[in-house]
Short mmCIF file of C-alpha atoms in Angstrom, two decimals:
data_model
loop_
_atom_site.label_atom_id
_atom_site.label_comp_id
_atom_site.label_asym_id
_atom_site.label_seq_id
_atom_site.Cartn_x
_atom_site.Cartn_y
_atom_site.Cartn_z
CA MET I 288 -53.34 17.21 58.23
CA GLU I 289 -56.94 16.59 59.58
CA LEU I 290 -59.69 18.48 58.21
CA ARG I 291 -61.49 20.56 60.56
CA GLY I 292 -64.95 22.31 61.10
CA LYS I 293 -67.49 20.94 59.09
CA PHE I 294 -65.20 19.12 56.66
CA ALA I 295 -63.96 16.96 59.57
CA ASN I 296 -64.59 13.25 58.61
CA VAL I 297 -65.62 14.13 55.39
CA ASP I 298 -64.14 11.82 52.63
CA LEU I 299 -63.40 14.10 49.75
CA ASP I 300 -62.34 11.31 47.51
CA ALA I 301 -65.63 9.96 47.97
CA LEU I 302 -67.60 13.23 47.01
CA VAL I 303 -65.78 13.27 43.41
CA ASP I 304 -67.44 11.24 40.72
CA ASN I 305 -64.25 9.61 39.14
CA ARG I 306 -66.24 8.45 36.02
CA VAL I 307 -67.02 12.43 35.13
CA VAL I 308 -63.49 13.32 35.58
CA ARG I 309 -61.81 10.87 33.79
CA THR I 310 -64.11 11.26 30.73
CA TRP I 311 -63.56 14.86 30.43
CA LEU I 312 -59.90 14.40 31.06
CA TYR I 313 -59.40 11.63 28.53
CA PHE I 314 -61.04 13.91 25.66
CA GLY I 315 -58.51 16.69 27.06
CA MET I 316 -55.79 14.55 26.57
CA PHE I 317 -56.66 13.70 22.94
CA TRP I 318 -57.14 17.25 22.15
CA LEU I 319 -53.86 17.98 23.75
CA MET I 320 -52.02 15.54 21.38
CA VAL I 321 -53.88 16.68 18.14
CA THR I 322 -54.84 20.47 17.95
CA PRO I 323 -51.20 21.79 19.08
CA SER I 324 -49.63 19.57 16.43
CA VAL I 325 -51.84 21.36 13.77
CA GLY I 326 -49.79 24.27 14.62
CA VAL I 327 -46.53 22.64 13.59
CA LEU I 328 -48.24 22.14 10.20
CA ILE I 329 -49.24 25.38 9.85
CA SER I 330 -45.61 27.04 10.84
CA SER I 331 -44.02 24.32 8.30
CA THR I 332 -45.61 26.06 5.70
CA PHE I 333 -43.81 29.04 6.11
CA ASN I 334 -40.68 27.45 5.16
CA TYR I 335 -42.05 25.07 2.73
CA PRO I 336 -45.18 26.36 1.06
CA ASP I 337 -46.09 23.51 -0.94
CA TYR I 338 -45.35 20.43 1.12
CA LEU I 339 -48.90 19.93 1.82
CA GLY I 340 -49.93 20.42 -1.57
CA SER I 341 -51.09 23.63 -3.56
CA GLY I 342 -54.63 22.44 -4.85
CA ASN I 343 -56.00 21.52 -1.32
CA LEU I 344 -58.15 24.10 0.11
CA GLU I 345 -58.87 22.00 3.58
CA LEU I 346 -55.01 22.18 3.85
CA THR I 347 -54.36 25.73 3.43
CA PHE I 348 -53.44 28.25 6.17
CA GLY I 349 -56.88 30.07 6.26
CA ARG I 350 -58.50 26.82 7.16
CA LEU I 351 -55.81 25.44 9.35
CA ARG I 352 -55.04 28.24 11.52
CA PRO I 353 -58.74 28.60 13.22
CA VAL I 354 -58.82 24.83 13.68
CA HIS I 355 -55.48 25.23 15.41
CA VAL I 356 -56.70 28.11 17.50
CA ASN I 357 -60.26 26.99 18.64
CA GLY I 358 -58.87 23.49 19.05
CA VAL I 359 -56.25 24.56 21.69
CA ILE I 360 -58.88 26.80 23.45
CA PHE I 361 -62.10 24.96 23.30
CA GLY I 362 -60.46 21.55 22.69
CA ALA I 363 -57.34 21.02 24.90
CA PHE I 364 -57.55 23.90 27.34
CA SER I 365 -61.25 24.17 28.13
CA THR I 366 -61.74 20.23 28.23
CA LEU I 367 -59.05 19.71 30.65
CA PHE I 368 -60.34 22.94 32.66
CA ILE I 369 -63.92 21.51 32.72
CA GLY I 370 -62.80 18.14 34.18
CA LEU I 371 -60.46 19.49 36.55
CA CYS I 372 -63.63 21.59 37.68
CA TYR I 373 -65.46 18.51 38.46
CA TYR I 374 -62.62 17.50 40.48
CA LEU I 375 -62.07 20.24 42.85
CA VAL I 376 -65.58 21.80 43.15
CA PRO I 377 -66.55 19.03 45.41
CA ARG I 378 -63.64 18.74 47.46
CA LEU I 379 -63.73 22.60 48.10
CA SER I 380 -67.30 22.55 48.58
CA GLY I 381 -67.71 19.59 50.70
CA VAL I 382 -70.79 18.19 48.61
CA ARG I 383 -71.14 16.36 45.60
CA VAL I 384 -72.02 18.06 42.45
CA ILE I 385 -75.52 18.34 41.45
CA TRP I 386 -76.95 16.62 38.29
CA SER I 387 -73.82 14.21 38.22
CA GLU I 388 -75.35 11.82 35.80
CA TRP I 389 -75.51 14.65 33.19
CA SER I 390 -71.90 15.46 33.45
CA VAL I 391 -70.72 12.51 31.15
CA LEU I 392 -73.51 13.41 28.40
CA LEU I 393 -72.09 16.87 28.66
CA ALA I 394 -68.69 15.82 27.94
CA TRP I 395 -69.96 13.75 24.86
CA VAL I 396 -71.97 16.81 23.56
CA TRP I 397 -68.98 19.26 23.78
CA ASN I 398 -66.42 17.32 22.42
CA VAL I 399 -68.47 15.95 19.49
CA ALA I 400 -69.59 19.79 18.87
CA THR I 401 -65.76 20.33 18.86
CA LEU I 402 -64.93 17.73 16.53
CA ALA I 403 -67.65 18.75 14.20
CA GLY I 404 -66.92 22.51 14.41
CA LEU I 405 -63.28 21.90 13.55
CA VAL I 406 -64.32 19.56 10.54
CA GLY I 407 -66.55 22.27 9.57
CA LEU I 408 -63.86 24.74 9.43
CA LEU I 409 -61.66 22.67 7.32
CA ILE I 410 -64.46 22.46 4.77
CA GLY I 411 -65.18 26.18 4.81
CA ASP I 412 -67.89 26.57 7.29
CA SER I 413 -66.82 29.68 9.30
CA ASP I 414 -68.17 32.75 10.76
CA GLY I 415 -64.84 34.54 9.95
CA LEU I 416 -64.44 36.06 13.56
CA GLU I 417 -61.13 35.07 15.41
CA ALA I 418 -61.67 32.54 18.41
CA GLY I 419 -65.56 33.02 16.82
CA GLU I 420 -64.93 31.13 13.78
CA LEU I 421 -66.70 27.72 14.81
CA PRO I 422 -69.89 27.25 12.94
CA LEU I 423 -73.22 28.09 14.64
CA TYR I 424 -74.04 24.06 15.48
CA ALA I 425 -70.85 23.90 17.51
CA LYS I 426 -71.55 27.31 19.41
CA VAL I 427 -75.11 26.19 20.35
CA ALA I 428 -73.69 22.93 21.81
CA PHE I 429 -70.95 24.81 23.51
CA PHE I 430 -73.43 27.29 25.13
CA ILE I 431 -75.49 24.65 26.24
CA VAL I 432 -72.90 22.87 27.97
CA VAL I 433 -71.52 25.98 29.47
CA ALA I 434 -74.83 27.11 30.65
CA VAL I 435 -75.73 23.60 32.39
CA ALA I 436 -72.27 23.25 33.81
CA THR I 437 -72.61 26.86 35.37
CA ALA I 438 -75.70 26.15 37.03
CA GLN I 439 -74.34 22.76 38.25
CA PHE I 440 -71.37 24.49 39.85
CA LEU I 441 -73.44 27.37 41.38
CA ILE I 442 -75.91 25.18 42.76
CA THR I 443 -73.30 22.79 44.44
CA ILE I 444 -71.38 25.71 45.56
CA SER I 445 -74.44 27.28 47.31
CA ARG I 446 -74.85 24.02 49.30
CA ARG I 447 -71.23 24.21 50.43
CA LEU I 448 -70.42 23.33 53.98
CA GLU I 449 -68.51 26.34 55.00
CA PRO I 450 -69.89 29.67 54.35
CA ALA I 451 -66.52 31.26 53.37
CA ILE I 452 -65.61 30.72 49.73
CA TYR I 453 -61.72 29.83 48.72
CA VAL I 454 -60.66 32.19 45.83
CA ALA I 455 -60.44 29.10 43.35
CA LEU I 456 -64.27 29.02 43.56
CA TRP I 457 -64.52 32.78 43.36
CA TYR I 458 -62.53 32.77 39.93
CA LEU I 459 -64.64 29.42 38.90
CA ILE I 460 -68.13 31.21 39.49
CA ALA I 461 -67.02 34.25 37.52
CA THR I 462 -65.48 32.09 34.87
CA PHE I 463 -68.73 30.32 34.03
CA VAL I 464 -71.25 33.23 34.45
CA TRP I 465 -68.96 35.64 32.35
CA THR I 466 -68.65 33.06 29.47
CA THR I 467 -72.04 32.13 29.45
CA MET I 468 -73.11 35.77 28.97
CA ASN I 469 -70.02 36.15 26.24
CA PHE I 470 -71.28 33.22 24.08
CA VAL I 471 -74.60 34.98 23.88
CA LEU I 472 -72.54 38.04 22.54
CA GLY I 473 -70.20 36.06 20.10
CA SER I 474 -72.50 33.27 18.90
CA PHE I 475 -75.84 34.66 18.54
CA ILE I 476 -75.57 38.51 18.39
CA LEU I 477 -72.22 39.58 16.83
CA PRO I 478 -72.22 37.63 13.53
CA TYR I 479 -75.44 38.54 12.67
CA THR I 480 -76.81 41.73 14.06
CA ILE I 481 -73.48 43.89 14.12
CA SER I 482 -71.69 45.22 10.87
CA GLY I 483 -69.00 47.80 9.83
CA ILE I 484 -66.54 49.38 12.63
CA ASN I 485 -68.85 48.28 15.46
CA SER I 486 -68.37 44.58 14.33
CA ALA I 487 -64.69 45.10 14.60
CA ALA I 488 -64.92 46.81 18.01
CA PHE I 489 -67.24 44.22 19.53
CA HIS I 490 -64.96 41.37 18.07
CA GLY I 491 -62.01 42.80 19.85
CA LEU I 492 -64.23 42.65 23.00
CA TYR I 493 -65.53 39.23 22.27
CA LEU I 494 -61.83 37.93 21.58
CA HIS I 495 -60.54 39.22 24.86
CA TYR I 496 -63.42 37.92 26.77
CA ILE I 497 -62.59 34.41 25.66
CA VAL I 498 -58.94 35.26 26.45
CA GLY I 499 -59.54 37.12 29.55
CA LEU I 500 -62.98 36.28 31.00
CA TRP I 501 -62.77 32.71 30.26
CA ILE I 502 -59.17 31.21 29.80
CA THR I 503 -57.58 33.74 32.40
CA PRO I 504 -59.92 32.97 35.29
CA ALA I 505 -59.99 29.51 34.34
CA GLY I 506 -56.53 29.36 34.60
CA TYR I 507 -56.16 31.10 38.07
CA VAL I 508 -58.85 28.38 39.11
CA ILE I 509 -56.46 25.60 38.22
CA ILE I 510 -53.24 27.15 39.87
CA TYR I 511 -55.06 28.68 43.02
CA TYR I 512 -56.26 25.10 43.75
CA PHE I 513 -53.37 22.62 42.70
CA LEU I 514 -50.38 25.10 43.59
CA PRO I 515 -50.83 25.03 47.16
CA ILE I 516 -51.91 21.39 47.40
CA SER I 517 -49.01 20.11 45.51
CA ALA I 518 -46.61 22.39 47.27
CA ARG I 519 -48.43 21.29 50.43
CA ASN I 520 -48.30 24.81 51.48
CA PRO I 521 -51.18 27.30 52.50
CA LEU I 522 -51.77 30.08 50.26
CA TYR I 523 -49.36 33.01 50.51
CA ALA I 524 -51.83 35.76 50.67
CA HIS I 525 -55.80 35.90 50.49
CA LYS I 526 -55.85 39.56 50.30
CA LEU I 527 -53.61 39.78 47.40
CA SER I 528 -55.90 36.97 45.72
CA LEU I 529 -59.08 39.24 46.00
CA VAL I 530 -57.33 42.28 44.73
CA GLY I 531 -56.19 40.10 41.63
CA PHE I 532 -60.01 38.97 41.16
CA TRP I 533 -61.60 42.39 41.26
CA SER I 534 -58.75 44.20 39.41
CA LEU I 535 -59.35 41.59 36.70
CA ALA I 536 -62.92 41.92 36.85
CA LEU I 537 -62.52 45.67 36.39
CA PHE I 538 -60.09 46.30 34.02
CA TYR I 539 -60.15 43.21 31.63
CA PRO I 540 -63.78 43.86 30.13
CA PHE I 541 -62.22 47.04 28.03
CA VAL I 542 -58.92 45.89 26.78
CA GLY I 543 -60.07 44.23 23.34
CA ILE I 544 -60.08 47.33 21.31
CA HIS I 545 -56.60 47.74 21.94
CA HIS I 546 -56.21 45.41 18.92
CA TYR I 547 -57.60 48.56 16.66
CA LEU I 548 -55.69 51.76 17.52
CA TYR I 549 -55.34 53.88 14.61
CA SER I 550 -58.56 52.64 13.33
CA PRO I 551 -61.75 54.66 12.90
CA ILE I 552 -62.98 53.35 16.08
CA ALA I 553 -63.47 56.11 18.41
CA ASP I 554 -60.41 57.60 20.08
CA TRP I 555 -61.78 57.64 23.78
CA ALA I 556 -62.39 53.76 23.27
CA GLU I 557 -59.08 53.34 21.99
CA THR I 558 -57.23 55.24 24.87
CA LEU I 559 -59.93 53.36 27.26
CA ALA I 560 -58.51 50.17 26.12
CA VAL I 561 -54.66 51.17 26.40
CA VAL I 562 -55.35 52.36 29.94
CA THR I 563 -57.00 49.26 31.15
CA SER I 564 -54.34 47.37 29.39
CA MET I 565 -51.86 49.09 31.46
CA LEU I 566 -53.56 48.44 34.67
CA LEU I 567 -53.81 44.76 34.00
CA ILE I 568 -50.27 44.72 35.45
CA ILE I 569 -52.27 44.69 38.75
CA PRO I 570 -53.91 41.32 38.48
CA VAL I 571 -50.88 40.00 36.98
CA TRP I 572 -48.49 41.17 39.82
CA THR I 573 -50.77 40.22 42.31
CA VAL I 574 -51.19 36.67 41.44
CA LEU I 575 -47.43 36.07 40.58
CA VAL I 576 -46.53 37.13 43.89
CA ASN I 577 -49.23 34.80 45.54
CA PHE I 578 -47.74 31.76 43.47
CA PHE I 579 -43.97 32.33 44.05
CA GLY I 580 -44.92 33.14 47.98
CA THR I 581 -46.90 30.07 48.16
CA MET I 582 -43.71 28.09 47.28
CA MET I 583 -41.58 29.65 49.97
CA GLY I 584 -39.99 27.02 52.18
CA LYS I 585 -40.76 24.38 49.79
CA TRP I 586 -38.28 25.17 47.00
CA HIS I 587 -36.07 22.51 47.79
CA GLU I 588 -38.77 19.94 47.06
CA PHE I 589 -39.11 21.61 43.71
CA GLY I 590 -37.10 19.30 41.74
CA ARG I 591 -39.47 16.09 42.35
CA ASN I 592 -42.88 18.25 42.22
CA LEU I 593 -43.71 17.50 38.59
CA PRO I 594 -47.03 19.44 39.16
CA ALA I 595 -45.65 22.31 40.77
CA LYS I 596 -42.94 22.32 38.06
CA PHE I 597 -45.46 23.01 35.52
CA LEU I 598 -47.44 25.70 37.27
CA ILE I 599 -44.36 27.50 38.29
CA MET I 600 -42.96 27.43 34.82
CA GLY I 601 -46.61 28.44 33.65
CA SER I 602 -46.33 31.43 35.78
CA LEU I 603 -42.84 32.62 34.61
CA MET I 604 -44.38 32.28 31.22
CA TYR I 605 -47.25 34.50 32.45
CA LEU I 606 -44.95 37.20 33.63
CA VAL I 607 -43.16 37.75 30.16
CA GLY I 608 -46.56 37.22 28.03
CA CYS I 609 -48.30 39.69 30.13
CA PHE I 610 -45.45 42.22 29.93
CA GLN I 611 -45.73 41.90 25.92
CA GLY I 612 -49.59 42.33 26.15
CA SER I 613 -49.52 45.47 28.33
CA THR I 614 -46.59 47.21 26.56
CA GLU I 615 -47.73 46.07 22.91
CA ALA I 616 -51.00 47.95 23.74
CA LEU I 617 -49.04 51.14 23.84
CA ARG I 618 -49.40 53.44 20.96
CA GLN I 619 -45.77 53.97 20.25
CA LEU I 620 -44.79 50.28 20.77
CA GLN I 621 -47.71 49.02 18.82
CA GLN I 622 -46.50 50.35 15.51
CA PRO I 623 -43.60 48.23 15.49
CA THR I 624 -45.44 45.09 16.62
CA HIS I 625 -48.62 44.96 15.49
CA PHE I 626 -49.20 42.51 12.47
CA THR I 627 -45.70 41.08 13.42
CA ASP I 628 -44.85 37.78 14.60
CA PHE I 629 -44.27 39.71 18.18
CA VAL I 630 -48.06 39.48 18.69
CA ILE I 631 -47.75 35.69 18.11
CA SER I 632 -45.13 35.31 20.54
CA HIS I 633 -47.40 36.99 23.05
CA SER I 634 -50.47 34.74 22.16
CA HIS I 635 -48.21 31.39 22.38
CA LEU I 636 -46.49 32.59 25.92
CA THR I 637 -49.95 33.13 27.61
CA VAL I 638 -52.71 30.88 25.87
CA PHE I 639 -50.31 27.72 25.69
CA GLY I 640 -47.02 28.61 27.94
CA THR I 641 -49.24 29.65 30.69
CA PHE I 642 -52.75 28.13 30.56
CA VAL I 643 -52.51 25.34 28.90
CA VAL I 644 -49.09 24.45 30.97
CA TRP I 645 -51.36 24.98 34.09
CA ALA I 646 -53.85 22.81 32.84
CA MET I 647 -51.21 19.98 32.21
CA GLY I 648 -49.99 20.73 35.74
CA GLY I 649 -53.62 20.01 37.26
CA LEU I 650 -54.08 16.99 35.01
CA ILE I 651 -50.72 15.44 36.43
CA TYR I 652 -51.78 16.00 40.02
CA THR I 653 -55.20 14.68 39.45
CA TRP I 654 -54.89 11.63 37.06
CA PRO I 655 -52.94 9.50 39.24
CA ARG I 656 -55.26 10.00 42.28
CA LEU I 657 -58.40 9.15 40.19
CA PHE I 658 -56.58 5.44 39.54
CA GLY I 659 -55.07 5.62 43.45
CA ARG I 660 -51.53 4.92 42.14
CA GLU I 661 -48.30 7.02 41.34
CA LEU I 662 -47.34 8.58 38.16
CA TRP I 663 -45.83 5.62 35.93
CA SER I 664 -42.34 7.14 35.33
CA PHE I 665 -41.18 10.60 36.94
CA LYS I 666 -38.87 10.28 34.70
CA LEU I 667 -40.67 10.48 31.63
CA GLY I 668 -42.85 13.21 33.16
CA ASN I 669 -39.78 15.17 33.56
CA TRP I 670 -38.70 14.90 30.06
CA SER I 671 -41.99 16.09 29.08
CA PHE I 672 -41.72 19.17 31.21
CA TRP I 673 -37.97 20.09 29.67
CA LEU I 674 -39.31 19.44 26.01
CA ILE I 675 -42.32 21.65 26.63
CA THR I 676 -40.29 24.30 28.48
CA VAL I 677 -37.33 24.49 26.13
CA GLY I 678 -39.98 24.42 23.18
CA ILE I 679 -42.23 27.32 24.27
CA THR I 680 -39.28 29.45 25.57
CA THR I 681 -37.40 29.14 22.35
CA MET I 682 -40.74 29.76 20.32
CA GLY I 683 -41.30 32.83 22.52
CA LEU I 684 -37.76 34.14 22.07
CA VAL I 685 -37.60 33.72 18.43
CA LEU I 686 -41.05 35.10 17.64
CA THR I 687 -40.43 38.03 19.63
CA ALA I 688 -37.01 38.98 17.81
CA GLY I 689 -38.42 38.20 14.40
CA GLY I 690 -41.29 40.31 15.00
CA LEU I 691 -39.37 43.16 16.14
CA GLN I 692 -37.22 42.83 13.02
CA GLN I 693 -40.10 42.79 10.89
CA GLY I 694 -41.70 45.90 12.47
CA TYR I 695 -38.50 47.92 12.28
CA GLN I 696 -37.97 46.66 8.59
CA TRP I 697 -41.47 47.99 7.54
CA MET I 698 -41.09 51.08 9.52
CA ASN I 699 -37.96 52.01 7.58
CA GLY I 700 -39.47 51.30 4.26
CA VAL I 701 -38.41 47.66 3.42
CA GLU I 702 -40.82 46.04 0.96
CA TRP I 703 -43.14 43.39 2.71
CA LEU I 704 -41.76 40.46 0.36
CA ASP I 705 -38.20 41.18 1.20
CA SER I 706 -38.72 41.22 4.72
CA LEU I 707 -39.94 37.73 4.31
CA VAL I 708 -36.30 36.64 3.64
CA TRP I 709 -34.92 37.84 7.08
CA VAL I 710 -37.35 36.21 8.89
CA LYS I 711 -37.23 32.51 7.48
CA PRO I 712 -34.54 31.32 10.03
CA TYR I 713 -36.85 32.45 13.06
CA TRP I 714 -39.89 30.64 10.98
CA LEU I 715 -37.65 27.49 11.16
CA ALA I 716 -36.83 27.74 14.62
CA ARG I 717 -40.20 28.09 15.65
CA THR I 718 -41.24 24.95 13.98
CA LEU I 719 -38.44 22.99 15.56
CA ALA I 720 -39.61 24.47 18.92
CA GLY I 721 -43.43 23.29 18.22
CA ILE I 722 -42.22 19.70 17.36
CA SER I 723 -40.30 19.84 20.81
CA MET I 724 -43.33 21.13 22.57
CA ASP I 725 -45.74 18.43 20.77
CA ILE I 726 -43.27 15.44 21.51
CA GLY I 727 -43.30 16.53 25.18
CA MET I 728 -47.08 16.65 25.35
CA SER I 729 -47.30 13.16 23.55
CA LEU I 730 -44.67 11.79 25.89
CA LEU I 731 -47.11 13.11 28.77
CA VAL I 732 -50.19 11.71 27.58
CA VAL I 733 -48.24 8.08 26.98
CA ASN I 734 -47.01 8.49 30.57
CA LEU I 735 -50.76 9.31 31.88
CA MET I 736 -52.21 6.30 29.92
CA LEU I 737 -49.58 3.76 31.15
CA THR I 738 -50.55 5.28 34.69
CA ALA I 739 -54.19 4.32 34.34
CA LEU I 740 -53.33 0.81 32.38
CA THR I 741 -50.56 -0.32 34.72
CA SER I 742 -51.83 -2.24 37.84
CA PRO I 743 -50.13 -0.83 40.97
CA ALA I 744 -47.90 -3.16 42.80
CA ALA I 745 -49.39 -5.17 45.66
CA GLU I 746 -47.35 -3.44 48.31
CA ALA I 747 -47.86 0.08 47.14
CA ARG I 748 -49.79 2.41 49.03
CA ARG I 749 -52.70 4.51 47.72
CA VAL I 750 -51.72 7.96 46.61
CA ARG I 751 -53.28 10.42 49.11
CA GLY I 752 -55.27 13.29 47.82
CA PRO I 753 -55.19 16.74 49.05
CA VAL I 754 -56.94 15.43 52.38
CA GLU I 755 -53.39 15.09 53.73
CA ALA I 756 -52.01 18.08 52.68
CA PRO I 757 -52.65 21.71 54.00
CA ILE I 758 -55.98 22.89 52.99
CA PRO I 759 -55.94 26.23 51.67
CA ALA I 760 -57.73 28.75 53.75
CA PRO I 761 -60.72 30.59 52.17
CA ALA I 762 -60.27 33.91 50.91
CA GLY I 763 -62.49 36.62 51.03
CA GLY I 764 -64.30 35.78 54.37
CA PRO I 765 -68.03 34.64 54.43
CA ALA I 766 -69.74 34.59 51.12
CA GLN I 767 -71.57 37.86 50.34
#
């Protein structure tokens, strides 16, 4: 399909700085293989407590878990997301990203800081706030990179060829602006100036800002761009996309305190968190209707469309995970779920099963096009898809079941140590599920590396980018 309007005769491929995108994605694939695997090491200790040794503090649960959590969030997901932004922003704006010469340096700063921060966690240099454990030197580097990238993308988008802004760019602008401000709260204010119950309350906000104002809109950026392009179908409903955007912006900032129900935090704040948690059903359902509607008329091609398979599978996980998240915020339902593996099921189905999987979908679409060739092996990619899908599905099911069993046992007076005996089979199944996911991700990275290293056959045509696909129509009308 030809590009129209001011995009006519624009070579979108030429606008993308492939070296920048490749650098970020190389780092992202490294973290994708390493940091989820730390989760398998941790979960194995639940069944075999001494297999990592008993005298090595660096290999204890309290040190490895923040390495796993921060590594997946800031290493695997965030690195892939930022790399994909350097790919899609120029294509949706019609102009090159400004200060492109800085972008490779930013990738090195981000990833060296990630490595230094994770090593710091292993040796005990931690701020002790969930999703904010990284030491100050890593947080300062993250803040600088996100602030510079925010300026790059905002200025680039302001110079776009068409006045209307496609919804992926709406979410991208919000993601970077919100997170730049959240880093100020979580990195420079919360650990040093807020104490007591107020620290807990603001930590709940900061933690959910990472999840809801960084990871969530970032995931929407990825799927709103790559699903219509990979399915070669226009976005189902632009108005729905804006309903989802504004409801996310209005409701998500208040949900973090739902982690602290029945605590000394003011009852009105807890109730507000419960209400807004339930209202999050609105953005969840609007975006899911949009995603499945976008696939209408294209389901017959679904089996051979690997990026779309990852994106739709992530959407299914999003449906289940967000249903868990909203319902467990209710006071009566939080009683049998809080402090149990039910919460761990929710976090894995959303952070990994949805957003990391969406990032992998964008990666699978983008990577071959950066090298002008087809994916090295569709069969190997399909194996990756099913190993990851079976793994995360199994993990979600066994942790949900095990968590509910834990909660109801505690409510019935079962001693905590006695309750551990009953959940050990669930923990073993969880570890095996994690191994399946890790194998799938490793095969995916191998597939992509072979795609980069293998010279295309002489007669092979160059893989076309989204220029030939229907370009998603802008959502929201002219920029305000």
